[in-house]
Amino acid sequence: VAVGTKILSYGCSTGEECFSLRRYFPNSRIIGVDINKSNLRIAQSNNDDPNIEFFSSNETNIKTLGPYHAIFCLSVLCRWEDTKLLQNCANVYPFSKYEASIAFLASQIVEGGLLIIYNSNFRFEDTRVFGEFEIIDTPSVSDSGFVVKFDSFNNRVETLHRPCIYRKKYQ
């Protein structure tokens, strides 16, 4: 990865994801955002890397700190415990909320940049912004997470979903 590469950990929790990403991307600037202020304090207190920073997760911060070469959304775009037994998730986590979040994040990725979505309640392929991306085939990845999937009508989907890495197309 080239020097100057910027990575966003969306929903970084207490920072472990950012610290793990550092091992794979040693020359990148890593931004972690989360809505939980207590988790952010823990992340900041465990951080001694000047190229890893933590911020409150809001559109202003994400936009100001971007754009990004990669955005990781791992186990954050879901409501696992609340949806695992549902046939329809509209009252708990509607597709419209997911799509709004993912459309915003997609707009913050540079052309050729990556969007990594793992353990999400919905399939990125069902969103209106999917057409701006291509699927990166990952034969070693058997699925896109254990979290139950729903379609754009919030109905449970029983078929296996594999893709989890997407590259933003060059326009």
JSON list of C-alpha atoms in Angstrom, two decimals:
[
{"chain": "A", "resi": 1, "resn": "VAL", "atom": "CA", "xyz": [0.00, 0.00, 0.00]},
{"chain": "A", "resi": 2, "resn": "ALA", "atom": "CA", "xyz": [1.34, 3.38, -0.99]},
{"chain": "A", "resi": 3, "resn": "VAL", "atom": "CA", "xyz": [2.33, 6.01, 1.53]},
{"chain": "A", "resi": 4, "resn": "GLY", "atom": "CA", "xyz": [-0.54, 8.46, 1.91]},
{"chain": "A", "resi": 5, "resn": "THR", "atom": "CA", "xyz": [-3.19, 5.77, 1.77]},
{"chain": "A", "resi": 6, "resn": "LYS", "atom": "CA", "xyz": [-6.10, 6.63, 4.04]},
{"chain": "A", "resi": 7, "resn": "ILE", "atom": "CA", "xyz": [-8.28, 3.94, 5.62]},
{"chain": "A", "resi": 8, "resn": "LEU", "atom": "CA", "xyz": [-11.53, 4.41, 7.53]},
{"chain": "A", "resi": 9, "resn": "SER", "atom": "CA", "xyz": [-12.61, 1.92, 10.17]},
{"chain": "A", "resi": 10, "resn": "TYR", "atom": "CA", "xyz": [-16.33, 2.62, 10.38]},
{"chain": "A", "resi": 11, "resn": "GLY", "atom": "CA", "xyz": [-17.54, 1.47, 13.78]},
{"chain": "A", "resi": 12, "resn": "CYS", "atom": "CA", "xyz": [-14.06, 1.01, 15.24]},
{"chain": "A", "resi": 13, "resn": "SER", "atom": "CA", "xyz": [-15.31, 0.23, 18.77]},
{"chain": "A", "resi": 14, "resn": "THR", "atom": "CA", "xyz": [-12.32, 0.27, 21.16]},
{"chain": "A", "resi": 15, "resn": "GLY", "atom": "CA", "xyz": [-9.76, 0.42, 18.35]},
{"chain": "A", "resi": 16, "resn": "GLU", "atom": "CA", "xyz": [-8.65, -3.20, 17.95]},
{"chain": "A", "resi": 17, "resn": "GLU", "atom": "CA", "xyz": [-9.63, -3.18, 14.28]},
{"chain": "A", "resi": 18, "resn": "CYS", "atom": "CA", "xyz": [-7.46, -0.12, 13.64]},
{"chain": "A", "resi": 19, "resn": "PHE", "atom": "CA", "xyz": [-4.50, -1.67, 15.44]},
{"chain": "A", "resi": 20, "resn": "SER", "atom": "CA", "xyz": [-4.94, -4.87, 13.38]},
{"chain": "A", "resi": 21, "resn": "LEU", "atom": "CA", "xyz": [-5.19, -2.88, 10.15]},
{"chain": "A", "resi": 22, "resn": "ARG", "atom": "CA", "xyz": [-1.86, -1.23, 11.00]},
{"chain": "A", "resi": 23, "resn": "ARG", "atom": "CA", "xyz": [-0.12, -4.62, 10.69]},
{"chain": "A", "resi": 24, "resn": "TYR", "atom": "CA", "xyz": [-1.46, -5.06, 7.14]},
{"chain": "A", "resi": 25, "resn": "PHE", "atom": "CA", "xyz": [-1.12, -1.43, 6.05]},
{"chain": "A", "resi": 26, "resn": "PRO", "atom": "CA", "xyz": [2.02, -0.13, 7.80]},
{"chain": "A", "resi": 27, "resn": "ASN", "atom": "CA", "xyz": [2.33, 3.08, 5.76]},
{"chain": "A", "resi": 28, "resn": "SER", "atom": "CA", "xyz": [-1.28, 4.22, 5.85]},
{"chain": "A", "resi": 29, "resn": "ARG", "atom": "CA", "xyz": [-3.18, 6.76, 7.89]},
{"chain": "A", "resi": 30, "resn": "ILE", "atom": "CA", "xyz": [-5.97, 4.96, 9.73]},
{"chain": "A", "resi": 31, "resn": "ILE", "atom": "CA", "xyz": [-9.05, 6.81, 10.95]},
{"chain": "A", "resi": 32, "resn": "GLY", "atom": "CA", "xyz": [-11.38, 5.05, 13.39]},
{"chain": "A", "resi": 33, "resn": "VAL", "atom": "CA", "xyz": [-14.88, 6.39, 13.99]},
{"chain": "A", "resi": 34, "resn": "ASP", "atom": "CA", "xyz": [-17.51, 5.20, 16.42]},
{"chain": "A", "resi": 35, "resn": "ILE", "atom": "CA", "xyz": [-20.69, 6.55, 18.01]},
{"chain": "A", "resi": 36, "resn": "ASN", "atom": "CA", "xyz": [-19.79, 5.26, 21.48]},
{"chain": "A", "resi": 37, "resn": "LYS", "atom": "CA", "xyz": [-17.77, 7.90, 23.32]},
{"chain": "A", "resi": 38, "resn": "SER", "atom": "CA", "xyz": [-16.63, 5.44, 26.00]},
{"chain": "A", "resi": 39, "resn": "ASN", "atom": "CA", "xyz": [-15.22, 3.11, 23.32]},
{"chain": "A", "resi": 40, "resn": "LEU", "atom": "CA", "xyz": [-13.43, 6.05, 21.69]},
{"chain": "A", "resi": 41, "resn": "ARG", "atom": "CA", "xyz": [-11.81, 7.00, 25.01]},
{"chain": "A", "resi": 42, "resn": "ILE", "atom": "CA", "xyz": [-10.53, 3.44, 25.40]},
{"chain": "A", "resi": 43, "resn": "ALA", "atom": "CA", "xyz": [-9.22, 3.43, 21.82]},
{"chain": "A", "resi": 44, "resn": "GLN", "atom": "CA", "xyz": [-7.44, 6.74, 22.34]},
{"chain": "A", "resi": 45, "resn": "SER", "atom": "CA", "xyz": [-5.91, 5.62, 25.63]},
{"chain": "A", "resi": 46, "resn": "ASN", "atom": "CA", "xyz": [-4.50, 2.46, 23.98]},
{"chain": "A", "resi": 47, "resn": "ASN", "atom": "CA", "xyz": [-3.10, 4.31, 20.98]},
{"chain": "A", "resi": 48, "resn": "ASP", "atom": "CA", "xyz": [0.53, 5.34, 20.65]},
{"chain": "A", "resi": 49, "resn": "ASP", "atom": "CA", "xyz": [0.58, 5.48, 16.84]},
{"chain": "A", "resi": 50, "resn": "PRO", "atom": "CA", "xyz": [0.50, 9.03, 15.42]},
{"chain": "A", "resi": 51, "resn": "ASN", "atom": "CA", "xyz": [-0.98, 7.70, 12.15]},
{"chain": "A", "resi": 52, "resn": "ILE", "atom": "CA", "xyz": [-4.01, 6.17, 13.84]},
{"chain": "A", "resi": 53, "resn": "GLU", "atom": "CA", "xyz": [-6.65, 8.63, 15.00]},
{"chain": "A", "resi": 54, "resn": "PHE", "atom": "CA", "xyz": [-10.10, 8.24, 16.54]},
{"chain": "A", "resi": 55, "resn": "PHE", "atom": "CA", "xyz": [-13.12, 10.49, 16.09]},
{"chain": "A", "resi": 56, "resn": "SER", "atom": "CA", "xyz": [-16.82, 10.59, 16.79]},
{"chain": "A", "resi": 57, "resn": "SER", "atom": "CA", "xyz": [-18.74, 8.97, 13.95]},
{"chain": "A", "resi": 58, "resn": "ASN", "atom": "CA", "xyz": [-20.73, 11.63, 12.14]},
{"chain": "A", "resi": 59, "resn": "GLU", "atom": "CA", "xyz": [-20.97, 12.75, 8.53]},
{"chain": "A", "resi": 60, "resn": "THR", "atom": "CA", "xyz": [-19.05, 15.98, 9.15]},
{"chain": "A", "resi": 61, "resn": "ASN", "atom": "CA", "xyz": [-16.03, 14.21, 10.66]},
{"chain": "A", "resi": 62, "resn": "ILE", "atom": "CA", "xyz": [-16.05, 11.44, 8.06]},
{"chain": "A", "resi": 63, "resn": "LYS", "atom": "CA", "xyz": [-16.25, 13.95, 5.19]},
{"chain": "A", "resi": 64, "resn": "THR", "atom": "CA", "xyz": [-13.65, 16.31, 6.63]},
{"chain": "A", "resi": 65, "resn": "LEU", "atom": "CA", "xyz": [-11.13, 13.50, 7.19]},
{"chain": "A", "resi": 66, "resn": "GLY", "atom": "CA", "xyz": [-11.72, 11.82, 3.81]},
{"chain": "A", "resi": 67, "resn": "PRO", "atom": "CA", "xyz": [-11.68, 10.80, 1.08]},
{"chain": "A", "resi": 68, "resn": "TYR", "atom": "CA", "xyz": [-10.55, 7.24, 1.75]},
{"chain": "A", "resi": 69, "resn": "HIS", "atom": "CA", "xyz": [-8.75, 4.55, -0.21]},
{"chain": "A", "resi": 70, "resn": "ALA", "atom": "CA", "xyz": [-10.53, 1.86, 1.80]},
{"chain": "A", "resi": 71, "resn": "ILE", "atom": "CA", "xyz": [-13.48, 1.78, 4.18]},
{"chain": "A", "resi": 72, "resn": "PHE", "atom": "CA", "xyz": [-13.97, -1.20, 6.48]},
{"chain": "A", "resi": 73, "resn": "CYS", "atom": "CA", "xyz": [-17.51, -1.88, 7.74]},
{"chain": "A", "resi": 74, "resn": "LEU", "atom": "CA", "xyz": [-17.07, -5.01, 9.84]},
{"chain": "A", "resi": 75, "resn": "SER", "atom": "CA", "xyz": [-19.99, -6.10, 12.00]},
{"chain": "A", "resi": 76, "resn": "VAL", "atom": "CA", "xyz": [-21.35, -2.57, 12.17]},
{"chain": "A", "resi": 77, "resn": "LEU", "atom": "CA", "xyz": [-24.13, -2.30, 9.56]},
{"chain": "A", "resi": 78, "resn": "CYS", "atom": "CA", "xyz": [-26.33, -4.77, 11.38]},
{"chain": "A", "resi": 79, "resn": "ARG", "atom": "CA", "xyz": [-28.51, -5.39, 14.38]},
{"chain": "A", "resi": 80, "resn": "TRP", "atom": "CA", "xyz": [-27.50, -9.00, 14.97]},
{"chain": "A", "resi": 81, "resn": "GLU", "atom": "CA", "xyz": [-29.21, -9.98, 18.18]},
{"chain": "A", "resi": 82, "resn": "ASP", "atom": "CA", "xyz": [-32.35, -8.01, 17.33]},
{"chain": "A", "resi": 83, "resn": "THR", "atom": "CA", "xyz": [-32.74, -9.49, 13.84]},
{"chain": "A", "resi": 84, "resn": "LYS", "atom": "CA", "xyz": [-31.50, -13.07, 14.05]},
{"chain": "A", "resi": 85, "resn": "LEU", "atom": "CA", "xyz": [-34.97, -14.61, 14.43]},
{"chain": "A", "resi": 86, "resn": "LEU", "atom": "CA", "xyz": [-36.96, -12.16, 12.31]},
{"chain": "A", "resi": 87, "resn": "GLN", "atom": "CA", "xyz": [-38.54, -12.84, 8.92]},
{"chain": "A", "resi": 88, "resn": "ASN", "atom": "CA", "xyz": [-38.81, -9.08, 8.30]},
{"chain": "A", "resi": 89, "resn": "CYS", "atom": "CA", "xyz": [-36.54, -6.48, 9.92]},
{"chain": "A", "resi": 90, "resn": "ALA", "atom": "CA", "xyz": [-38.36, -3.27, 8.89]},
{"chain": "A", "resi": 91, "resn": "ASN", "atom": "CA", "xyz": [-39.26, -2.32, 12.46]},
{"chain": "A", "resi": 92, "resn": "VAL", "atom": "CA", "xyz": [-35.76, -2.95, 13.83]},
{"chain": "A", "resi": 93, "resn": "TYR", "atom": "CA", "xyz": [-33.33, -1.95, 11.07]},
{"chain": "A", "resi": 94, "resn": "PRO", "atom": "CA", "xyz": [-34.96, -0.96, 7.76]},
{"chain": "A", "resi": 95, "resn": "PHE", "atom": "CA", "xyz": [-33.14, -1.25, 4.46]},
{"chain": "A", "resi": 96, "resn": "SER", "atom": "CA", "xyz": [-33.62, 2.49, 3.89]},
{"chain": "A", "resi": 97, "resn": "LYS", "atom": "CA", "xyz": [-31.40, 3.25, 6.90]},
{"chain": "A", "resi": 98, "resn": "TYR", "atom": "CA", "xyz": [-28.71, 0.84, 5.68]},
{"chain": "A", "resi": 99, "resn": "GLU", "atom": "CA", "xyz": [-28.88, 2.26, 2.15]},
{"chain": "A", "resi": 100, "resn": "ALA", "atom": "CA", "xyz": [-28.53, 5.84, 3.38]},
{"chain": "A", "resi": 101, "resn": "SER", "atom": "CA", "xyz": [-25.45, 4.93, 5.44]},
{"chain": "A", "resi": 102, "resn": "ILE", "atom": "CA", "xyz": [-23.83, 2.92, 2.67]},
{"chain": "A", "resi": 103, "resn": "ALA", "atom": "CA", "xyz": [-24.53, 5.58, 0.02]},
{"chain": "A", "resi": 104, "resn": "PHE", "atom": "CA", "xyz": [-22.82, 8.19, 2.18]},
{"chain": "A", "resi": 105, "resn": "LEU", "atom": "CA", "xyz": [-19.82, 5.94, 2.82]},
{"chain": "A", "resi": 106, "resn": "ALA", "atom": "CA", "xyz": [-19.57, 5.03, -0.87]},
{"chain": "A", "resi": 107, "resn": "SER", "atom": "CA", "xyz": [-19.41, 8.74, -1.73]},
{"chain": "A", "resi": 108, "resn": "GLN", "atom": "CA", "xyz": [-16.32, 9.06, 0.48]},
{"chain": "A", "resi": 109, "resn": "ILE", "atom": "CA", "xyz": [-14.24, 6.46, -1.40]},
{"chain": "A", "resi": 110, "resn": "VAL", "atom": "CA", "xyz": [-11.76, 7.46, -4.11]},
{"chain": "A", "resi": 111, "resn": "GLU", "atom": "CA", "xyz": [-12.04, 5.85, -7.54]},
{"chain": "A", "resi": 112, "resn": "GLY", "atom": "CA", "xyz": [-10.31, 2.49, -7.39]},
{"chain": "A", "resi": 113, "resn": "GLY", "atom": "CA", "xyz": [-10.80, 2.44, -3.60]},
{"chain": "A", "resi": 114, "resn": "LEU", "atom": "CA", "xyz": [-12.23, -0.47, -1.65]},
{"chain": "A", "resi": 115, "resn": "LEU", "atom": "CA", "xyz": [-15.38, -0.93, 0.39]},
{"chain": "A", "resi": 116, "resn": "ILE", "atom": "CA", "xyz": [-15.26, -3.94, 2.68]},
{"chain": "A", "resi": 117, "resn": "ILE", "atom": "CA", "xyz": [-18.57, -5.01, 4.23]},
{"chain": "A", "resi": 118, "resn": "TYR", "atom": "CA", "xyz": [-18.66, -8.02, 6.53]},
{"chain": "A", "resi": 119, "resn": "ASN", "atom": "CA", "xyz": [-21.48, -9.12, 8.82]},
{"chain": "A", "resi": 120, "resn": "SER", "atom": "CA", "xyz": [-24.13, -6.76, 7.48]},
{"chain": "A", "resi": 121, "resn": "ASN", "atom": "CA", "xyz": [-27.90, -7.34, 7.56]},
{"chain": "A", "resi": 122, "resn": "PHE", "atom": "CA", "xyz": [-28.19, -6.40, 3.88]},
{"chain": "A", "resi": 123, "resn": "ARG", "atom": "CA", "xyz": [-26.49, -7.10, 0.57]},
{"chain": "A", "resi": 124, "resn": "PHE", "atom": "CA", "xyz": [-24.60, -4.18, -0.92]},
{"chain": "A", "resi": 125, "resn": "GLU", "atom": "CA", "xyz": [-25.69, -5.44, -4.35]},
{"chain": "A", "resi": 126, "resn": "ASP", "atom": "CA", "xyz": [-29.28, -4.38, -3.53]},
{"chain": "A", "resi": 127, "resn": "THR", "atom": "CA", "xyz": [-28.37, -0.70, -3.05]},
{"chain": "A", "resi": 128, "resn": "ARG", "atom": "CA", "xyz": [-28.67, 2.05, -5.65]},
{"chain": "A", "resi": 129, "resn": "VAL", "atom": "CA", "xyz": [-24.92, 2.82, -5.40]},
{"chain": "A", "resi": 130, "resn": "PHE", "atom": "CA", "xyz": [-23.76, -0.74, -6.13]},
{"chain": "A", "resi": 131, "resn": "GLY", "atom": "CA", "xyz": [-23.52, 0.11, -9.85]},
{"chain": "A", "resi": 132, "resn": "GLU", "atom": "CA", "xyz": [-20.55, 2.38, -9.04]},
{"chain": "A", "resi": 133, "resn": "PHE", "atom": "CA", "xyz": [-18.61, -0.66, -7.78]},
{"chain": "A", "resi": 134, "resn": "GLU", "atom": "CA", "xyz": [-17.36, -4.02, -8.95]},
{"chain": "A", "resi": 135, "resn": "ILE", "atom": "CA", "xyz": [-17.14, -7.16, -6.83]},
{"chain": "A", "resi": 136, "resn": "ILE", "atom": "CA", "xyz": [-13.64, -8.31, -5.97]},
{"chain": "A", "resi": 137, "resn": "ASP", "atom": "CA", "xyz": [-13.70, -12.10, -6.04]},
{"chain": "A", "resi": 138, "resn": "THR", "atom": "CA", "xyz": [-12.23, -13.63, -2.90]},
{"chain": "A", "resi": 139, "resn": "PRO", "atom": "CA", "xyz": [-12.19, -17.43, -3.35]},
{"chain": "A", "resi": 140, "resn": "SER", "atom": "CA", "xyz": [-10.81, -17.95, 0.16]},
{"chain": "A", "resi": 141, "resn": "VAL", "atom": "CA", "xyz": [-13.79, -16.15, 1.75]},
{"chain": "A", "resi": 142, "resn": "SER", "atom": "CA", "xyz": [-16.73, -18.53, 2.06]},
{"chain": "A", "resi": 143, "resn": "ASP", "atom": "CA", "xyz": [-19.38, -15.97, 3.04]},
{"chain": "A", "resi": 144, "resn": "SER", "atom": "CA", "xyz": [-19.98, -12.34, 3.93]},
{"chain": "A", "resi": 145, "resn": "GLY", "atom": "CA", "xyz": [-20.55, -13.12, 7.60]},
{"chain": "A", "resi": 146, "resn": "PHE", "atom": "CA", "xyz": [-22.86, -15.03, 9.90]},
{"chain": "A", "resi": 147, "resn": "VAL", "atom": "CA", "xyz": [-25.38, -12.21, 10.33]},
{"chain": "A", "resi": 148, "resn": "VAL", "atom": "CA", "xyz": [-28.81, -12.94, 8.81]},
{"chain": "A", "resi": 149, "resn": "LYS", "atom": "CA", "xyz": [-29.39, -11.17, 5.48]},
{"chain": "A", "resi": 150, "resn": "PHE", "atom": "CA", "xyz": [-32.50, -9.32, 4.36]},
{"chain": "A", "resi": 151, "resn": "ASP", "atom": "CA", "xyz": [-33.47, -8.00, 0.93]},
{"chain": "A", "resi": 152, "resn": "SER", "atom": "CA", "xyz": [-34.38, -4.41, 0.05]},
{"chain": "A", "resi": 153, "resn": "PHE", "atom": "CA", "xyz": [-37.97, -5.11, 1.19]},
{"chain": "A", "resi": 154, "resn": "ASN", "atom": "CA", "xyz": [-36.61, -6.11, 4.62]},
{"chain": "A", "resi": 155, "resn": "ASN", "atom": "CA", "xyz": [-37.50, -9.79, 4.08]},
{"chain": "A", "resi": 156, "resn": "ARG", "atom": "CA", "xyz": [-35.17, -12.50, 5.29]},
{"chain": "A", "resi": 157, "resn": "VAL", "atom": "CA", "xyz": [-32.97, -14.08, 2.61]},
{"chain": "A", "resi": 158, "resn": "GLU", "atom": "CA", "xyz": [-31.93, -17.71, 3.03]},
{"chain": "A", "resi": 159, "resn": "THR", "atom": "CA", "xyz": [-29.41, -17.92, 0.19]},
{"chain": "A", "resi": 160, "resn": "LEU", "atom": "CA", "xyz": [-25.69, -17.77, 0.89]},
{"chain": "A", "resi": 161, "resn": "HIS", "atom": "CA", "xyz": [-24.08, -14.39, 0.22]},
{"chain": "A", "resi": 162, "resn": "ARG", "atom": "CA", "xyz": [-20.33, -14.39, -0.48]},
{"chain": "A", "resi": 163, "resn": "PRO", "atom": "CA", "xyz": [-19.15, -10.98, -1.75]},
{"chain": "A", "resi": 164, "resn": "CYS", "atom": "CA", "xyz": [-17.72, -8.63, 0.84]},
{"chain": "A", "resi": 165, "resn": "ILE", "atom": "CA", "xyz": [-15.05, -6.63, -1.01]},
{"chain": "A", "resi": 166, "resn": "TYR", "atom": "CA", "xyz": [-16.01, -4.06, -3.62]},
{"chain": "A", "resi": 167, "resn": "ARG", "atom": "CA", "xyz": [-13.86, -1.69, -5.72]},
{"chain": "A", "resi": 168, "resn": "LYS", "atom": "CA", "xyz": [-15.15, 1.70, -6.80]},
{"chain": "A", "resi": 169, "resn": "LYS", "atom": "CA", "xyz": [-15.05, 1.90, -10.58]},
{"chain": "A", "resi": 170, "resn": "TYR", "atom": "CA", "xyz": [-13.08, 4.54, -12.44]},
{"chain": "A", "resi": 171, "resn": "GLN", "atom": "CA", "xyz": [-15.48, 6.93, -14.17]}
]
